[in-house]
Amino acid sequence: MELILHHQSLGKVFEVRCLHIPVNDRTSFEGLLQFVEQCVKYEHSLKPNRPIYIVGDSFGGCLAISLAARNPEVDLVLVLVDPGISCAETSLQPILLPLLQIVPTILQLPIPYLAISGGSIPQEALGFLSGNLTSVQPLVAELGHTIKWDTIMWRLKLQKLGASYASSRLHEVQAQILLLARDNLLPNGDVADRLKTMENCKVRHFRSFTDRLILDDNINLLTVIKRANMYRRCRKLDFVTDYLPPTLSEFKKTFDEDFKPYLRLLSPVMLSTLTNGRIVRGLVGVPEKGPILFVSYHSLLAIDLAPICEEFLREKRRVVRVMAHPVFYWENFASSSQELSFFTNISLYGGVPVSPFNMYRLLERNEFVLLFPGGIREALHRKGEEYKLFWPDEAEFVRMAASLGATVIPFGCVGEDDFLELFLDYNEQRSIPYLHNLIDSVNQNFSRIRDTVKGDDGNQVFHLPAVLPKVPGRLYFLFGKPIELKGMKNILKDRKSANKVYMHIKSEVENTIAYLKKKREEDPYRSITQRALYQATWGVSAQVPTFDP
C-alpha cells in the first residue's frame, strides 16, 4: 500500500525497486541483508557516481541501517520512516514473545500488531489495548485466514534480530540520513534524538495519526526529500542543477491549502510596468524569457517571498530562484524541524545559498533570479528603518548581469508596517546578556556575508526580532520598467559607468516604494474589513480591487 501511494511521483525521478518478503518466506535477517546488499552493489557498479536511495520503514529501517554500516564505500541516502531499531530498546520486548506463546489464540492479534510496527506504541493503540479485547474476536477470525500465527511469530523474531543488529552498528554508518518520525509515537522520539547526533542526519517530525506514516495522504516522500535538500544526482549536492521544480500537486498543497489563510490575509496586489512606462495590474510587464535579475528591498521577516513565488508560478509558470541567506542551509539549523515550515518551503520553491558563483550559474541558465542586495540587514531591520535600503557600495551584480546580457527589474514591496510592529529589535536584544550570547553563538556556525564591507551595510547578523501583529492592511508590489543590460559589456571595465547603472537601479527601487506608499492611501480595500465584506459579497475566490494605477 505504501508503494502504491508513492511510486508514481518517485518514478518520475528514481528507478524504483521494492523488496517483497512472501508470507511463507523464512529467510534469516542475515540472508535478507545479503540479498539487498547484492542488489545495491550491482546498481553501484553500473553507476558508481550516482547515489542510491534506500527507503526503510519500520523493519526496513533495520535493513537500511545495517546495509549502510556494512558498505561505507557506496554512496547511500537513507530515508528512515519510524525505523524499527526502537524495538531493541522498548521495555515490551523482553516479555512480548514469551507472553504471546501463552496468550489464547483468540486474543493474540493486538499484541503482535504493536510489535510488527517496530515495537513502537501509537497512543491510539494504547487506548485500544485498554478496552475489551474480546470485542475484536470477529476481526481476529477474519484476519486469521490471511495472516498465519507462525508468520507473525517469525516476523517478531526477525524484527528483534534486525533491531539488535542495526542498533549495534549505528556508529559505523556514514551515509546521509533523513529520519521521518511522528510526534505522537513512542519511543521513537529517543531514537530520533540518538540518530540526529550522527553526522549527516536530518530529522523531520510530522503530526500524523495514521498507523503508518507514509500511508498518510498528506505526506509525499519525494516532496519530503526535496524540502530537506536531500535530492542530488552526484556525490555532492548542486543547488543549481539538482533542483526539481514543484509539481502541480505540490503547488496546490502549498498555496491552495497550507498558505491559503496567510495569503488571504496579505491580499497582495501585484503591479508591473510596461515598456512604455504604463503601470498595470498583474505581471504582464515582466518579460517571458530570462535571464532576469529581480532586485528589491527585503521586507521585514521576508513576508514578501510567498506572494512572489506564488504569483510567478500561477501567472508566468516560472520558478523564481531566491538567493537565500546561508542560515537556511546550515546543517544544525535544519537538522530537526517540523516538515511544514517556512524554511523547508524556501528549498522547495527554488531557494539557493547566496553567492556570486551560484547567481552567475543561474543567470547563465536563463533563470529568473531574485536578489535582495540589502540581505538580512533589511529583512531584520531595526526600529524606524522601514523601507530603508542597506545596499553595499560595490556594483558587482550589475557587472555580472551585464556580462550575461541579463535584464534587471527593480521592484518595491510595501505593507510590512501594516502587518507587524517591531517590539524588540537587534540593538535592544544585544543589551540583554542571554540574547546577546545566543546571537553570537548562532552566527559563529555559518559563513558570514560581507565581512569585508565596512559600516552598517556589512552587518549581516542573523537574529529573530520580536514583533507584534497589527490589524492587517495589505501588501503591494510594483515591478518597475525592465532595464536591458544586453550589449553593455563596456561597464565590465568601466567602474564609473557600472556605478551609474547601479545607482539608477537603486533609485528605481526607492521610487517604486515611494509610489506604493502614496497610492495605497487611495485603496478603498486596504482595510481587512473592507476586503472581507467584498469577498462575502462576490465570493472568496474573487480578486479584490485596488487603487487605479
Coordinates of C-alpha atoms in Angstrom, one line a residue:
M1 CA 0.0 0.0 0.0
E2 CA 2.9 2.4 0.8
L3 CA 4.5 1.8 -2.6
I4 CA 1.2 2.4 -4.4
L5 CA 0.9 5.8 -2.8
H6 CA 4.4 7.0 -3.7
H7 CA 5.7 5.0 -6.7
Q8 CA 4.2 7.4 -9.3
S9 CA 5.9 10.5 -8.0
L10 CA 9.1 8.7 -7.1
G11 CA 9.2 7.0 -10.5
K12 CA 9.5 10.4 -12.3
V13 CA 12.9 10.9 -10.6
F14 CA 14.1 7.5 -9.5
E15 CA 14.2 4.0 -10.8
V16 CA 12.1 2.3 -8.1
R17 CA 12.8 -1.1 -6.6
C18 CA 10.7 -2.8 -3.9
L19 CA 11.8 -5.6 -1.5
H20 CA 8.9 -8.0 -1.1
I21 CA 9.1 -10.8 1.5
P22 CA 6.4 -13.5 0.8
V23 CA 4.2 -14.6 3.7
N24 CA 5.7 -18.1 3.9
D25 CA 9.3 -16.9 3.4
R26 CA 11.6 -17.8 6.3
T27 CA 14.9 -16.2 5.1
S28 CA 17.0 -15.1 8.1
F29 CA 17.8 -11.5 8.7
E30 CA 21.4 -12.1 7.5
G31 CA 20.0 -13.7 4.4
L32 CA 17.7 -10.7 3.6
L33 CA 20.6 -8.3 4.3
Q34 CA 22.9 -10.1 1.8
F35 CA 20.1 -10.2 -0.8
V36 CA 19.6 -6.4 -0.6
E37 CA 23.4 -5.9 -0.4
Q38 CA 23.9 -7.7 -3.7
C39 CA 21.2 -5.6 -5.4
V40 CA 22.8 -2.4 -4.2
K41 CA 26.3 -3.4 -5.1
Y42 CA 25.1 -4.3 -8.6
E43 CA 23.5 -0.9 -9.1
H44 CA 26.5 0.8 -7.7
S45 CA 28.8 -1.0 -10.2
L46 CA 26.6 0.3 -13.1
K47 CA 26.6 4.0 -11.9
P48 CA 29.3 4.4 -9.3
N49 CA 29.0 8.2 -9.2
R50 CA 25.2 8.2 -8.6
P51 CA 23.7 8.0 -5.1
I52 CA 21.3 5.1 -4.2
Y53 CA 18.3 6.0 -2.0
I54 CA 17.1 3.4 0.5
V55 CA 13.7 4.0 2.0
G56 CA 13.3 1.9 5.1
D57 CA 10.0 1.8 7.0
S58 CA 10.0 0.0 10.4
F59 CA 11.8 -3.3 9.8
G60 CA 13.0 -1.9 6.6
G61 CA 14.9 0.8 8.6
C62 CA 16.9 -2.0 10.3
L63 CA 17.9 -3.4 6.9
A64 CA 18.8 0.1 5.6
I65 CA 21.0 1.0 8.6
S66 CA 22.7 -2.4 8.6
L67 CA 23.3 -2.1 4.8
A68 CA 24.9 1.3 5.2
A69 CA 27.1 0.2 8.1
R70 CA 28.5 -2.7 6.0
N71 CA 29.0 -0.7 2.8
P72 CA 30.6 2.7 3.6
E73 CA 32.1 2.9 0.2
V74 CA 28.7 3.0 -1.5
D75 CA 27.1 6.5 -1.7
L76 CA 23.8 5.9 0.1
V77 CA 21.0 8.2 1.2
L78 CA 18.8 6.6 3.9
V79 CA 15.2 7.7 4.3
L80 CA 14.2 6.1 7.6
V81 CA 10.5 6.1 8.4
D82 CA 9.8 5.3 12.1
P83 CA 12.7 2.9 12.0
G84 CA 12.3 -0.4 13.9
I85 CA 15.5 -0.2 15.8
S86 CA 13.4 1.2 18.7
C87 CA 12.1 -2.3 19.5
A88 CA 15.6 -3.3 20.6
E89 CA 15.2 -0.8 23.4
T90 CA 11.5 -1.0 24.3
S91 CA 10.5 -2.4 27.7
L92 CA 7.9 -4.6 26.0
Q93 CA 10.5 -6.6 24.1
P94 CA 11.8 -8.9 26.9
I95 CA 8.3 -10.0 27.8
L96 CA 6.5 -9.9 24.5
L97 CA 7.5 -13.1 22.8
P98 CA 7.1 -15.3 25.9
L99 CA 3.7 -13.7 26.5
L100 CA 2.5 -14.5 23.0
Q101 CA 3.2 -18.1 23.5
I102 CA 0.7 -18.4 26.4
V103 CA -2.0 -15.9 25.4
P104 CA -5.0 -17.7 23.9
T105 CA -5.1 -17.5 20.1
I106 CA -8.3 -15.5 20.1
L107 CA -6.7 -12.7 21.9
Q108 CA -3.3 -12.6 20.2
L109 CA -3.7 -10.1 17.4
P110 CA -3.5 -6.7 19.2
I111 CA -0.2 -7.5 20.9
P112 CA 1.8 -8.7 17.8
Y113 CA 0.3 -5.8 15.9
L114 CA 2.3 -3.4 18.1
A115 CA 5.5 -5.3 17.7
I116 CA 5.2 -5.7 14.0
S117 CA 5.1 -1.9 13.7
G118 CA 8.6 -1.8 15.2
G119 CA 7.9 -2.1 18.9
S120 CA 6.5 1.4 18.9
I121 CA 3.2 2.1 20.6
P122 CA 0.9 4.7 19.0
Q123 CA -1.2 6.4 21.6
E124 CA -4.4 5.3 19.9
A125 CA -3.1 1.7 20.2
L126 CA -2.6 2.1 24.0
G127 CA -6.3 3.2 24.2
F128 CA -7.3 0.2 22.1
L129 CA -5.4 -2.2 24.4
S130 CA -7.1 -0.8 27.5
G131 CA -10.5 -1.8 26.1
N132 CA -12.2 -5.2 26.0
L133 CA -10.1 -7.4 23.7
T134 CA -13.0 -9.8 23.2
S135 CA -14.7 -7.2 21.1
V136 CA -12.2 -7.8 18.3
Q137 CA -12.8 -11.5 18.0
P138 CA -14.6 -11.2 14.6
L139 CA -11.7 -9.2 13.3
V140 CA -9.2 -11.8 14.6
A141 CA -11.1 -14.6 13.0
E142 CA -11.2 -12.8 9.6
L143 CA -7.5 -11.9 9.6
G144 CA -6.6 -15.4 10.7
H145 CA -7.3 -16.6 7.1
T146 CA -4.7 -14.1 5.8
I147 CA -2.0 -13.8 8.5
K148 CA -0.8 -17.1 9.9
W149 CA 0.3 -17.2 13.5
D150 CA 3.6 -18.8 12.7
T151 CA 4.3 -16.0 10.2
I152 CA 3.7 -13.4 12.9
M153 CA 6.0 -15.1 15.4
W154 CA 8.7 -15.4 12.7
R155 CA 8.4 -11.7 11.8
L156 CA 8.6 -10.7 15.5
K157 CA 11.8 -12.7 15.9
L158 CA 13.2 -11.3 12.7
Q159 CA 12.4 -7.8 13.9
K160 CA 14.1 -8.4 17.2
L161 CA 17.3 -9.7 15.4
G162 CA 17.3 -6.8 12.9
A163 CA 16.8 -4.2 15.5
S164 CA 19.6 -5.5 17.6
Y165 CA 22.0 -5.8 14.6
A166 CA 21.2 -2.3 13.4
S167 CA 21.4 -0.7 16.8
S168 CA 24.8 -2.1 17.5
R169 CA 26.2 -0.7 14.2
L170 CA 24.8 2.8 14.1
H171 CA 28.3 4.2 14.8
E172 CA 29.6 2.7 11.6
V173 CA 27.0 4.4 9.3
Q174 CA 28.5 7.1 7.1
A175 CA 25.5 7.6 4.7
Q176 CA 23.3 10.6 4.7
I177 CA 20.2 10.0 6.8
L178 CA 16.7 11.6 6.6
L179 CA 14.7 10.4 9.6
L180 CA 10.9 10.8 9.4
A181 CA 9.1 10.5 12.7
R182 CA 5.7 11.0 14.2
D183 CA 5.3 13.4 17.0
N184 CA 2.8 11.1 18.8
L185 CA 4.9 8.0 18.5
L186 CA 6.8 6.5 21.4
P187 CA 9.6 5.6 21.9
N188 CA 10.8 6.8 18.5
G189 CA 11.5 10.2 19.9
D190 CA 14.5 8.7 21.7
V191 CA 15.6 7.1 18.5
A192 CA 15.4 10.4 16.7
D193 CA 17.5 12.1 19.4
R194 CA 20.1 9.3 19.0
L195 CA 20.2 9.4 15.3
K196 CA 20.2 13.1 14.8
T197 CA 23.5 13.4 16.7
M198 CA 25.1 11.5 13.9
E199 CA 26.9 13.3 11.1
N200 CA 24.8 14.0 8.0
C201 CA 21.4 13.2 9.7
K202 CA 18.3 15.4 9.4
V203 CA 15.1 14.8 11.3
R204 CA 11.6 15.8 10.1
H205 CA 8.7 15.5 12.5
F206 CA 5.1 15.0 11.4
R207 CA 1.8 15.4 13.1
S208 CA 0.1 12.3 11.8
F209 CA -2.4 9.9 13.4
T210 CA -2.3 7.1 10.9
D211 CA -0.8 3.8 11.8
R212 CA 1.9 4.0 9.1
L213 CA 3.4 7.4 8.5
I214 CA 3.8 7.2 4.7
L215 CA 0.2 5.9 4.4
D216 CA -0.8 9.4 5.3
D217 CA -2.4 11.1 2.3
N218 CA -0.8 14.4 3.3
I219 CA 2.8 13.1 3.0
N220 CA 4.6 12.6 -0.2
L221 CA 8.1 11.0 0.0
L222 CA 9.6 12.9 -2.9
T223 CA 8.3 16.2 -1.6
V224 CA 9.9 15.5 1.8
I225 CA 13.2 14.6 0.2
K226 CA 13.1 17.8 -1.9
R227 CA 12.2 20.0 1.1
A228 CA 15.2 18.6 3.0
N229 CA 17.6 19.4 0.2
M230 CA 18.4 15.7 0.0
Y231 CA 17.9 15.1 -3.7
R232 CA 21.2 15.0 -5.7
R233 CA 22.5 13.3 -8.8
C234 CA 26.1 13.1 -7.8
R235 CA 28.2 12.7 -4.6
K236 CA 27.9 16.4 -3.8
L237 CA 24.6 18.4 -3.8
D238 CA 24.5 21.1 -6.5
F239 CA 21.7 23.6 -5.6
V240 CA 21.6 24.9 -9.2
T241 CA 21.5 21.7 -11.3
D242 CA 19.9 19.3 -8.8
Y243 CA 16.9 21.4 -8.2
L244 CA 13.5 19.9 -9.0
P245 CA 10.7 22.4 -9.7
P246 CA 7.5 22.0 -7.7
T247 CA 4.8 19.8 -9.2
L248 CA 1.2 20.9 -9.7
S249 CA 0.1 18.9 -6.7
E250 CA 2.9 20.5 -4.5
F251 CA 1.9 23.9 -5.7
K252 CA -1.8 23.3 -4.8
K253 CA -0.9 21.8 -1.4
T254 CA 1.3 24.8 -0.5
F255 CA -0.7 27.8 -1.8
D256 CA -4.3 26.4 -2.0
E257 CA -4.1 24.7 1.4
D258 CA -1.2 25.4 3.7
F259 CA -0.6 29.0 2.9
K260 CA -4.1 30.0 1.8
P261 CA -5.1 31.8 5.1
Y262 CA -1.8 33.6 5.1
L263 CA -2.0 34.8 1.5
R264 CA -5.7 35.8 2.0
L265 CA -4.6 37.8 5.0
L266 CA -1.9 39.6 2.9
S267 CA -4.2 40.0 -0.1
P268 CA -1.2 41.0 -2.2
V269 CA -1.6 43.5 -5.1
M270 CA 0.9 42.8 -8.0
L271 CA 1.6 45.6 -10.4
S272 CA 4.1 45.7 -13.3
T273 CA 5.4 48.3 -15.7
L274 CA 5.2 48.1 -19.5
T275 CA 8.0 49.2 -21.8
N276 CA 6.1 52.5 -22.4
G277 CA 6.0 53.2 -18.7
R278 CA 2.4 52.4 -18.1
I279 CA 1.7 50.6 -14.8
V280 CA -0.8 47.7 -15.0
R281 CA -2.1 45.1 -12.6
G282 CA -0.5 41.7 -12.9
L283 CA 2.9 40.6 -14.3
V284 CA 2.3 41.3 -17.9
G285 CA 5.2 43.9 -17.8
V286 CA 7.7 41.2 -16.8
P287 CA 9.4 39.6 -19.9
E288 CA 8.7 35.9 -20.6
K289 CA 12.3 34.8 -21.0
G290 CA 15.4 35.0 -18.9
P291 CA 17.9 35.7 -17.7
I292 CA 16.2 38.2 -15.4
L293 CA 17.6 39.6 -12.2
F294 CA 14.9 41.0 -9.8
V295 CA 16.3 43.3 -7.2
S296 CA 14.5 44.9 -4.3
Y297 CA 14.2 46.0 -0.7
H298 CA 13.8 43.0 1.6
S299 CA 10.6 43.3 3.8
L300 CA 10.6 42.6 7.5
L301 CA 10.9 38.8 8.2
A302 CA 10.7 38.1 4.5
I303 CA 6.9 38.3 4.4
D304 CA 7.3 39.2 0.7
L305 CA 8.6 35.9 -0.5
A306 CA 5.5 33.7 -0.5
P307 CA 3.3 36.0 -2.6
I308 CA 6.1 36.5 -5.2
C309 CA 6.7 32.7 -5.6
E310 CA 3.0 32.0 -5.9
E311 CA 2.2 34.8 -8.4
F312 CA 5.1 33.9 -10.7
L313 CA 4.2 30.2 -10.7
R314 CA 0.5 31.0 -11.2
E315 CA 0.7 33.6 -13.9
K316 CA 4.1 33.1 -15.5
R317 CA 4.6 29.4 -14.9
R318 CA 8.1 30.2 -13.8
V319 CA 10.1 29.5 -10.6
V320 CA 11.9 32.5 -9.1
R321 CA 15.2 31.3 -7.7
V322 CA 15.7 33.2 -4.5
M323 CA 19.2 34.0 -3.3
A324 CA 18.8 33.0 0.4
H325 CA 20.9 33.5 3.5
P326 CA 23.3 30.6 4.3
V327 CA 21.5 30.1 7.7
F328 CA 18.7 28.2 5.9
Y329 CA 21.2 25.6 4.7
W330 CA 23.2 25.4 7.9
E331 CA 23.1 21.7 8.9
N332 CA 22.5 22.3 12.7
F333 CA 19.7 24.8 11.9
A334 CA 17.9 22.5 9.6
S335 CA 18.7 19.2 11.3
S336 CA 15.4 18.8 13.1
S337 CA 12.2 20.6 12.3
Q338 CA 8.6 20.3 11.6
E339 CA 8.2 19.2 7.9
L340 CA 5.7 22.0 7.0
S341 CA 7.6 25.2 7.8
F342 CA 8.7 28.4 6.1
F343 CA 12.3 27.2 5.9
T344 CA 11.5 24.0 4.1
N345 CA 9.4 25.9 1.5
I346 CA 12.4 28.0 0.6
S347 CA 14.1 24.9 -0.7
L348 CA 11.0 23.5 -2.4
Y349 CA 10.4 26.8 -4.3
G350 CA 13.9 27.4 -5.7
G351 CA 16.0 28.9 -2.9
V352 CA 19.8 28.9 -3.4
P353 CA 22.5 29.9 -0.9
V354 CA 23.5 33.4 -1.9
S355 CA 26.9 33.6 -3.5
P356 CA 28.3 35.2 -6.7
F357 CA 29.1 31.8 -8.2
N358 CA 25.5 30.5 -7.7
M359 CA 24.0 33.7 -9.1
Y360 CA 26.2 33.6 -12.1
R361 CA 25.3 30.0 -12.9
L362 CA 21.6 30.7 -12.5
L363 CA 21.7 33.6 -14.9
E364 CA 23.8 31.6 -17.3
R365 CA 20.9 29.1 -17.4
N366 CA 18.4 31.9 -18.2
E367 CA 16.7 31.6 -14.9
F368 CA 14.5 34.2 -13.0
V369 CA 16.7 35.2 -10.1
L370 CA 15.7 37.2 -7.1
L371 CA 18.4 39.2 -5.2
F372 CA 18.0 41.4 -2.2
P373 CA 21.2 43.4 -2.1
G374 CA 20.4 44.5 1.5
G375 CA 20.2 40.9 2.7
I376 CA 19.0 40.2 6.2
R377 CA 20.2 43.6 7.3
E378 CA 17.0 44.8 5.6
A379 CA 14.8 41.8 6.4
L380 CA 15.7 42.1 10.1
H381 CA 16.0 45.8 10.3
R382 CA 15.8 48.0 13.4
K383 CA 13.0 50.3 14.7
G384 CA 12.4 53.3 12.5
E385 CA 14.2 51.7 9.4
E386 CA 11.1 50.6 7.5
Y387 CA 11.8 50.8 3.7
K388 CA 15.4 51.9 4.2
L389 CA 17.8 50.3 1.8
F390 CA 21.1 48.9 3.1
W391 CA 22.9 48.2 -0.2
P392 CA 26.7 47.8 -0.4
D393 CA 28.8 50.3 -2.4
E394 CA 30.1 47.7 -4.8
A395 CA 28.1 47.2 -8.1
E396 CA 29.1 43.6 -8.6
F397 CA 25.7 42.3 -9.5
V398 CA 25.4 44.9 -12.3
R399 CA 28.7 43.8 -13.9
M400 CA 27.6 40.1 -13.6
A401 CA 24.2 40.8 -15.2
A402 CA 25.8 42.8 -18.0
S403 CA 28.4 40.1 -18.7
L404 CA 25.5 37.6 -19.3
G405 CA 23.2 40.0 -21.1
A406 CA 20.6 39.8 -18.4
T407 CA 17.6 42.1 -17.8
V408 CA 17.4 43.8 -14.4
I409 CA 13.9 44.5 -13.0
P410 CA 13.9 46.7 -9.9
F411 CA 10.8 46.4 -7.8
G412 CA 9.4 47.6 -4.5
C413 CA 7.2 46.0 -1.8
V414 CA 5.1 48.0 0.7
G415 CA 2.9 46.8 3.5
E416 CA 5.1 45.4 6.3
D417 CA 4.2 48.3 8.6
D418 CA 0.5 47.4 8.2
F419 CA 1.1 43.9 9.5
L420 CA 4.0 43.9 12.0
E421 CA 5.4 46.2 14.6
L422 CA 8.9 45.7 16.0
F423 CA 8.8 45.1 19.7
L424 CA 12.4 44.1 20.4
D425 CA 15.0 44.8 17.7
Y426 CA 18.6 43.8 17.3
N427 CA 20.0 46.7 19.3
E428 CA 17.7 46.0 22.2
Q429 CA 18.4 42.3 22.1
R430 CA 22.2 42.9 22.3
S431 CA 21.6 44.7 25.6
I432 CA 20.2 41.5 27.2
P433 CA 23.0 39.1 28.2
Y434 CA 21.3 35.9 27.3
L435 CA 20.1 37.0 23.9
H436 CA 23.5 38.7 23.2
N437 CA 25.3 35.3 23.8
L438 CA 22.6 33.4 21.8
I439 CA 23.0 35.7 18.8
D440 CA 26.8 35.3 18.9
S441 CA 26.7 31.5 19.2
V442 CA 24.3 31.1 16.3
N443 CA 26.3 33.4 14.0
Q444 CA 29.6 31.6 14.7
N445 CA 28.4 28.4 13.0
F446 CA 27.9 29.5 9.4
S447 CA 29.9 31.6 6.9
R448 CA 29.3 35.3 7.3
I449 CA 28.3 37.5 4.4
R450 CA 30.1 40.8 3.6
D451 CA 32.7 40.6 6.3
T452 CA 34.8 42.8 4.2
V453 CA 32.1 45.5 3.9
K454 CA 32.6 48.3 6.4
G455 CA 29.8 50.0 8.3
D456 CA 26.2 49.0 8.9
D457 CA 25.7 47.6 5.4
G458 CA 28.0 44.8 6.2
N459 CA 26.3 43.9 9.5
Q460 CA 24.5 40.7 8.2
V461 CA 23.9 39.2 11.6
F462 CA 21.2 36.6 11.9
H463 CA 18.7 37.0 14.8
L464 CA 15.0 36.9 15.3
P465 CA 13.4 40.2 16.3
A466 CA 10.3 40.2 18.5
V467 CA 7.3 41.6 16.6
L468 CA 3.7 42.4 17.5
P469 CA 0.9 41.7 15.0
K470 CA -1.3 44.6 13.8
V471 CA -4.7 44.8 12.3
P472 CA -3.8 43.6 8.8
G473 CA -3.6 46.1 6.0
R474 CA -2.4 45.0 2.6
L475 CA 0.8 44.0 0.7
Y476 CA 1.6 45.9 -2.5
F477 CA 4.2 45.0 -5.2
L478 CA 5.4 47.1 -8.1
F479 CA 7.8 45.7 -10.7
G480 CA 9.5 48.6 -12.4
K481 CA 10.4 49.1 -16.1
P482 CA 12.9 46.4 -17.3
I483 CA 16.5 47.6 -17.6
E484 CA 18.2 45.8 -20.5
L485 CA 21.9 45.2 -19.9
K486 CA 22.4 43.2 -23.1
G487 CA 25.2 44.8 -25.2
M488 CA 26.5 46.9 -22.3
K489 CA 29.7 44.9 -21.7
N490 CA 31.6 48.1 -21.6
I491 CA 30.6 48.6 -18.0
L492 CA 32.6 45.5 -17.1
K493 CA 35.8 47.5 -17.2
D494 CA 34.3 51.0 -16.6
R495 CA 33.7 51.2 -12.9
K496 CA 32.1 54.7 -13.2
S497 CA 29.6 53.5 -15.7
A498 CA 28.8 50.4 -13.6
N499 CA 28.2 52.5 -10.5
K500 CA 25.9 54.8 -12.5
V501 CA 23.7 51.9 -13.6
Y502 CA 23.8 50.6 -10.0
M503 CA 22.6 53.9 -8.6
H504 CA 19.9 54.1 -11.2
I505 CA 18.6 50.6 -10.2
K506 CA 18.7 51.6 -6.5
S507 CA 16.8 54.8 -7.1
E508 CA 14.2 52.9 -9.2
V509 CA 13.6 50.6 -6.2
E510 CA 13.2 53.6 -3.9
N511 CA 10.8 55.2 -6.5
T512 CA 8.6 52.1 -6.6
I513 CA 8.4 52.1 -2.8
A514 CA 7.5 55.8 -2.7
Y515 CA 4.8 55.3 -5.4
L516 CA 3.2 52.4 -3.5
K517 CA 3.3 54.2 -0.1
K518 CA 1.4 57.1 -1.7
K519 CA -1.1 55.2 -3.8
R520 CA -2.1 52.7 -1.1
E521 CA -3.8 55.7 0.6
E522 CA -6.2 55.6 -2.3
D523 CA -7.0 51.9 -2.0
P524 CA -10.6 51.5 -0.7
Y525 CA -9.8 47.9 0.2
R526 CA -6.6 48.4 2.2
S527 CA -8.5 47.5 5.3
I528 CA -9.1 43.8 6.0
T529 CA -12.7 44.7 7.0
Q530 CA -13.5 46.1 3.5
R531 CA -11.8 43.1 1.8
A532 CA -13.8 40.7 3.9
L533 CA -17.1 42.5 3.0
Y534 CA -16.2 42.4 -0.7
Q535 CA -15.4 38.7 -0.7
A536 CA -18.5 37.9 1.3
T537 CA -20.5 39.6 -1.5
W538 CA -18.6 38.3 -4.5
G539 CA -17.0 35.1 -3.2
V540 CA -13.7 34.2 -1.5
S541 CA -12.1 33.5 -4.9
A542 CA -12.9 36.9 -6.3
Q543 CA -9.9 39.2 -6.9
V544 CA -10.3 42.2 -4.5
P545 CA -10.0 45.6 -6.4
T546 CA -7.4 48.2 -5.5
F547 CA -6.4 51.7 -6.5
D548 CA -6.2 52.8 -10.1
P549 CA -2.5 52.7 -11.1

